[in-house]
């Protein structure tokens, strides 16, 4: 149950129910980072980058069936392209409130706790062992053979806040989630295995 997000539109745009769930997971994981970035461009009056990010938001929210947010972003993108700063200033808050509302719906649906995306010192990250990571790889491969991208994404939740030795996992987890979102499950598993071997 996703409130007023149109699940039928989302599944149609993403291809299958599993792909749709994968995409929703990616929005959960990247939501805080994207929201913060958007607000920073607004605060800094960086209208060029603001317009680029709003364009991406318009497209991605249309893909998951969040029609109202997509529409608000669409108008702000148009204003950004025409340098209509007054329109942006008058309508940005409404869009951000709607973005917050949509993310809250997603977080509740997946029992996801957003992690603040501040640049963190590696020592602040949770340490994970090779044994734990090997177990996650095994479970991911099982899920891959069942073509269960939802399960694969679930296994990765929280790993972007972990480190192996002094190596943050954030970047590799973002890459793997993108691959899962594109149903490239085998490559997602291989990417994690190579990363572990390398470190």
PDB file of N, CA and C in Angstrom, residues 98-141:
ATOM      1  N   UNK A  98       6.004  17.885  -0.646  1.00  0.00           N
ATOM      2  CA  UNK A  98       5.466  16.713  -1.334  1.00  0.00           C
ATOM      3  C   UNK A  98       6.537  15.617  -1.441  1.00  0.00           C
ATOM      4  N   UNK A  99       7.784  16.023  -1.681  1.00  0.00           N
ATOM      5  CA  UNK A  99       8.897  15.066  -1.756  1.00  0.00           C
ATOM      6  C   UNK A  99       9.059  14.367  -0.400  1.00  0.00           C
ATOM      7  N   UNK A 100       9.017  15.141   0.672  1.00  0.00           N
ATOM      8  CA  UNK A 100       9.105  14.567   2.026  1.00  0.00           C
ATOM      9  C   UNK A 100       7.982  13.559   2.254  1.00  0.00           C
ATOM     10  N   UNK A 101       6.787  13.925   1.801  1.00  0.00           N
ATOM     11  CA  UNK A 101       5.616  13.064   2.009  1.00  0.00           C
ATOM     12  C   UNK A 101       5.790  11.736   1.248  1.00  0.00           C
ATOM     13  N   UNK A 102       6.255  11.834  -0.004  1.00  0.00           N
ATOM     14  CA  UNK A 102       6.450  10.627  -0.820  1.00  0.00           C
ATOM     15  C   UNK A 102       7.526   9.731  -0.203  1.00  0.00           C
ATOM     16  N   UNK A 103       8.633  10.342   0.227  1.00  0.00           N
ATOM     17  CA  UNK A 103       9.702   9.541   0.842  1.00  0.00           C
ATOM     18  C   UNK A 103       9.219   8.881   2.131  1.00  0.00           C
ATOM     19  N   UNK A 104       8.424   9.600   2.912  1.00  0.00           N
ATOM     20  CA  UNK A 104       7.889   9.008   4.144  1.00  0.00           C
ATOM     21  C   UNK A 104       7.028   7.785   3.849  1.00  0.00           C
ATOM     22  N   UNK A 105       6.237   7.866   2.779  1.00  0.00           N
ATOM     23  CA  UNK A 105       5.400   6.720   2.375  1.00  0.00           C
ATOM     24  C   UNK A 105       6.301   5.530   2.040  1.00  0.00           C
ATOM     25  N   UNK A 106       7.370   5.790   1.280  1.00  0.00           N
ATOM     26  CA  UNK A 106       8.284   4.710   0.882  1.00  0.00           C
ATOM     27  C   UNK A 106       9.003   4.124   2.091  1.00  0.00           C
ATOM     28  N   UNK A 107       9.487   5.000   2.983  1.00  0.00           N
ATOM     29  CA  UNK A 107      10.209   4.523   4.166  1.00  0.00           C
ATOM     30  C   UNK A 107       9.316   3.618   5.015  1.00  0.00           C
ATOM     31  N   UNK A 108       8.050   4.037   5.185  1.00  0.00           N
ATOM     32  CA  UNK A 108       7.131   3.240   6.011  1.00  0.00           C
ATOM     33  C   UNK A 108       6.849   1.896   5.344  1.00  0.00           C
ATOM     34  N   UNK A 109       6.708   1.928   4.039  1.00  0.00           N
ATOM     35  CA  UNK A 109       6.373   0.711   3.300  1.00  0.00           C
ATOM     36  C   UNK A 109       7.475  -0.341   3.440  1.00  0.00           C
ATOM     37  N   UNK A 110       8.727   0.112   3.419  1.00  0.00           N
ATOM     38  CA  UNK A 110       9.846  -0.834   3.469  1.00  0.00           C
ATOM     39  C   UNK A 110      10.514  -0.906   4.847  1.00  0.00           C
ATOM     40  N   UNK A 111       9.890  -0.260   5.853  1.00  0.00           N
ATOM     41  CA  UNK A 111      10.513  -0.194   7.186  1.00  0.00           C
ATOM     42  C   UNK A 111      11.958   0.281   7.085  1.00  0.00           C
ATOM     43  N   UNK A 112      12.159   1.303   6.268  1.00  0.00           N
ATOM     44  CA  UNK A 112      13.526   1.786   6.002  1.00  0.00           C
ATOM     45  C   UNK A 112      13.827   2.993   6.892  1.00  0.00           C
ATOM     46  N   UNK A 113      15.003   2.979   7.502  1.00  0.00           N
ATOM     47  CA  UNK A 113      15.408   4.127   8.320  1.00  0.00           C
ATOM     48  C   UNK A 113      16.469   4.896   7.549  1.00  0.00           C
ATOM     49  N   UNK A 114      16.154   6.114   7.105  1.00  0.00           N
ATOM     50  CA  UNK A 114      17.121   6.863   6.303  1.00  0.00           C
ATOM     51  C   UNK A 114      18.374   7.212   7.094  1.00  0.00           C
ATOM     52  N   UNK A 115      19.501   7.167   6.407  1.00  0.00           N
ATOM     53  CA  UNK A 115      20.775   7.515   7.026  1.00  0.00           C
ATOM     54  C   UNK A 115      21.180   8.889   6.512  1.00  0.00           C
ATOM     55  N   UNK A 116      21.540   9.775   7.421  1.00  0.00           N
ATOM     56  CA  UNK A 116      21.998  11.107   6.999  1.00  0.00           C
ATOM     57  C   UNK A 116      23.194  10.949   6.070  1.00  0.00           C
ATOM     58  N   UNK A 117      23.179  11.662   4.946  1.00  0.00           N
ATOM     59  CA  UNK A 117      24.233  11.456   3.955  1.00  0.00           C
ATOM     60  C   UNK A 117      25.356  12.477   4.084  1.00  0.00           C
ATOM     61  N   UNK A 118      25.629  12.929   5.299  1.00  0.00           N
ATOM     62  CA  UNK A 118      26.779  13.821   5.495  1.00  0.00           C
ATOM     63  C   UNK A 118      28.057  13.055   5.162  1.00  0.00           C
ATOM     64  N   UNK A 119      29.066  13.792   4.701  1.00  0.00           N
ATOM     65  CA  UNK A 119      30.352  13.138   4.467  1.00  0.00           C
ATOM     66  C   UNK A 119      30.864  12.643   5.821  1.00  0.00           C
ATOM     67  N   UNK A 120      31.051  11.349   5.951  1.00  0.00           N
ATOM     68  CA  UNK A 120      31.459  10.839   7.259  1.00  0.00           C
ATOM     69  C   UNK A 120      32.903  10.376   7.224  1.00  0.00           C
ATOM     70  N   UNK A 121      33.518  10.469   8.360  1.00  0.00           N
ATOM     71  CA  UNK A 121      34.846   9.928   8.545  1.00  0.00           C
ATOM     72  C   UNK A 121      34.705   8.402   8.504  1.00  0.00           C
ATOM     73  N   UNK A 122      35.649   7.738   7.831  1.00  0.00           N
ATOM     74  CA  UNK A 122      35.556   6.280   7.705  1.00  0.00           C
ATOM     75  C   UNK A 122      35.434   5.604   9.074  1.00  0.00           C
ATOM     76  N   UNK A 123      36.102   6.165  10.072  1.00  0.00           N
ATOM     77  CA  UNK A 123      36.061   5.537  11.402  1.00  0.00           C
ATOM     78  C   UNK A 123      34.670   5.605  12.021  1.00  0.00           C
ATOM     79  N   UNK A 124      33.807   6.475  11.500  1.00  0.00           N
ATOM     80  CA  UNK A 124      32.427   6.554  12.015  1.00  0.00           C
ATOM     81  C   UNK A 124      31.539   5.449  11.441  1.00  0.00           C
ATOM     82  N   UNK A 125      32.020   4.789  10.406  1.00  0.00           N
ATOM     83  CA  UNK A 125      31.213   3.756   9.757  1.00  0.00           C
ATOM     84  C   UNK A 125      31.259   2.452  10.557  1.00  0.00           C
ATOM     85  N   UNK A 126      30.210   1.641  10.382  1.00  0.00           N
ATOM     86  CA  UNK A 126      30.167   0.349  11.083  1.00  0.00           C
ATOM     87  C   UNK A 126      31.121  -0.633  10.418  1.00  0.00           C
ATOM     88  N   UNK A 127      31.929  -1.305  11.234  1.00  0.00           N
ATOM     89  CA  UNK A 127      32.877  -2.274  10.662  1.00  0.00           C
ATOM     90  C   UNK A 127      32.154  -3.580  10.358  1.00  0.00           C
ATOM     91  N   UNK A 128      32.488  -4.159   9.204  1.00  0.00           N
ATOM     92  CA  UNK A 128      31.888  -5.448   8.841  1.00  0.00           C
ATOM     93  C   UNK A 128      33.035  -6.395   8.489  1.00  0.00           C
ATOM     94  N   UNK A 129      32.868  -7.679   8.781  1.00  0.00           N
ATOM     95  CA  UNK A 129      33.957  -8.636   8.528  1.00  0.00           C
ATOM     96  C   UNK A 129      33.799  -9.283   7.152  1.00  0.00           C
ATOM     97  N   UNK A 130      34.904  -9.878   6.672  1.00  0.00           N
ATOM     98  CA  UNK A 130      34.860 -10.614   5.394  1.00  0.00           C
ATOM     99  C   UNK A 130      33.870 -11.774   5.476  1.00  0.00           C
ATOM    100  N   UNK A 131      33.814 -12.408   6.648  1.00  0.00           N
ATOM    101  CA  UNK A 131      32.901 -13.546   6.827  1.00  0.00           C
ATOM    102  C   UNK A 131      31.446 -13.104   6.638  1.00  0.00           C
ATOM    103  N   UNK A 132      31.111 -11.964   7.264  1.00  0.00           N
ATOM    104  CA  UNK A 132      29.734 -11.445   7.128  1.00  0.00           C
ATOM    105  C   UNK A 132      29.431 -11.098   5.673  1.00  0.00           C
ATOM    106  N   UNK A 133      30.420 -10.485   5.010  1.00  0.00           N
ATOM    107  CA  UNK A 133      30.211 -10.119   3.608  1.00  0.00           C
ATOM    108  C   UNK A 133      30.089 -11.356   2.721  1.00  0.00           C
ATOM    109  N   UNK A 134      30.882 -12.393   3.014  1.00  0.00           N
ATOM    110  CA  UNK A 134      30.804 -13.640   2.230  1.00  0.00           C
ATOM    111  C   UNK A 134      29.418 -14.262   2.355  1.00  0.00           C
ATOM    112  N   UNK A 135      28.867 -14.180   3.566  1.00  0.00           N
ATOM    113  CA  UNK A 135      27.529 -14.728   3.791  1.00  0.00           C
ATOM    114  C   UNK A 135      26.481 -13.943   2.990  1.00  0.00           C
ATOM    115  N   UNK A 136      26.650 -12.611   2.968  1.00  0.00           N
ATOM    116  CA  UNK A 136      25.724 -11.770   2.193  1.00  0.00           C
ATOM    117  C   UNK A 136      25.825 -12.099   0.704  1.00  0.00           C
ATOM    118  N   UNK A 137      27.066 -12.310   0.212  1.00  0.00           N
ATOM    119  CA  UNK A 137      27.253 -12.671  -1.197  1.00  0.00           C
ATOM    120  C   UNK A 137      26.525 -13.979  -1.509  1.00  0.00           C
ATOM    121  N   UNK A 138      26.663 -14.979  -0.617  1.00  0.00           N
ATOM    122  CA  UNK A 138      25.985 -16.280  -0.830  1.00  0.00           C
ATOM    123  C   UNK A 138      24.468 -16.100  -0.917  1.00  0.00           C
ATOM    124  N   UNK A 139      23.924 -15.294   0.006  1.00  0.00           N
ATOM    125  CA  UNK A 139      22.470 -15.067   0.008  1.00  0.00           C
ATOM    126  C   UNK A 139      22.031 -14.290  -1.236  1.00  0.00           C
ATOM    127  N   UNK A 140      22.894 -13.345  -1.668  1.00  0.00           N
ATOM    128  CA  UNK A 140      22.569 -12.593  -2.885  1.00  0.00           C
ATOM    129  C   UNK A 140      22.539 -13.512  -4.096  1.00  0.00           C
ATOM    130  N   UNK A 141      23.487 -14.457  -4.137  1.00  0.00           N
ATOM    131  CA  UNK A 141      23.516 -15.390  -5.281  1.00  0.00           C
ATOM    132  C   UNK A 141      22.281 -16.290  -5.285  1.00  0.00           C
TER     133      UNK A 141
END
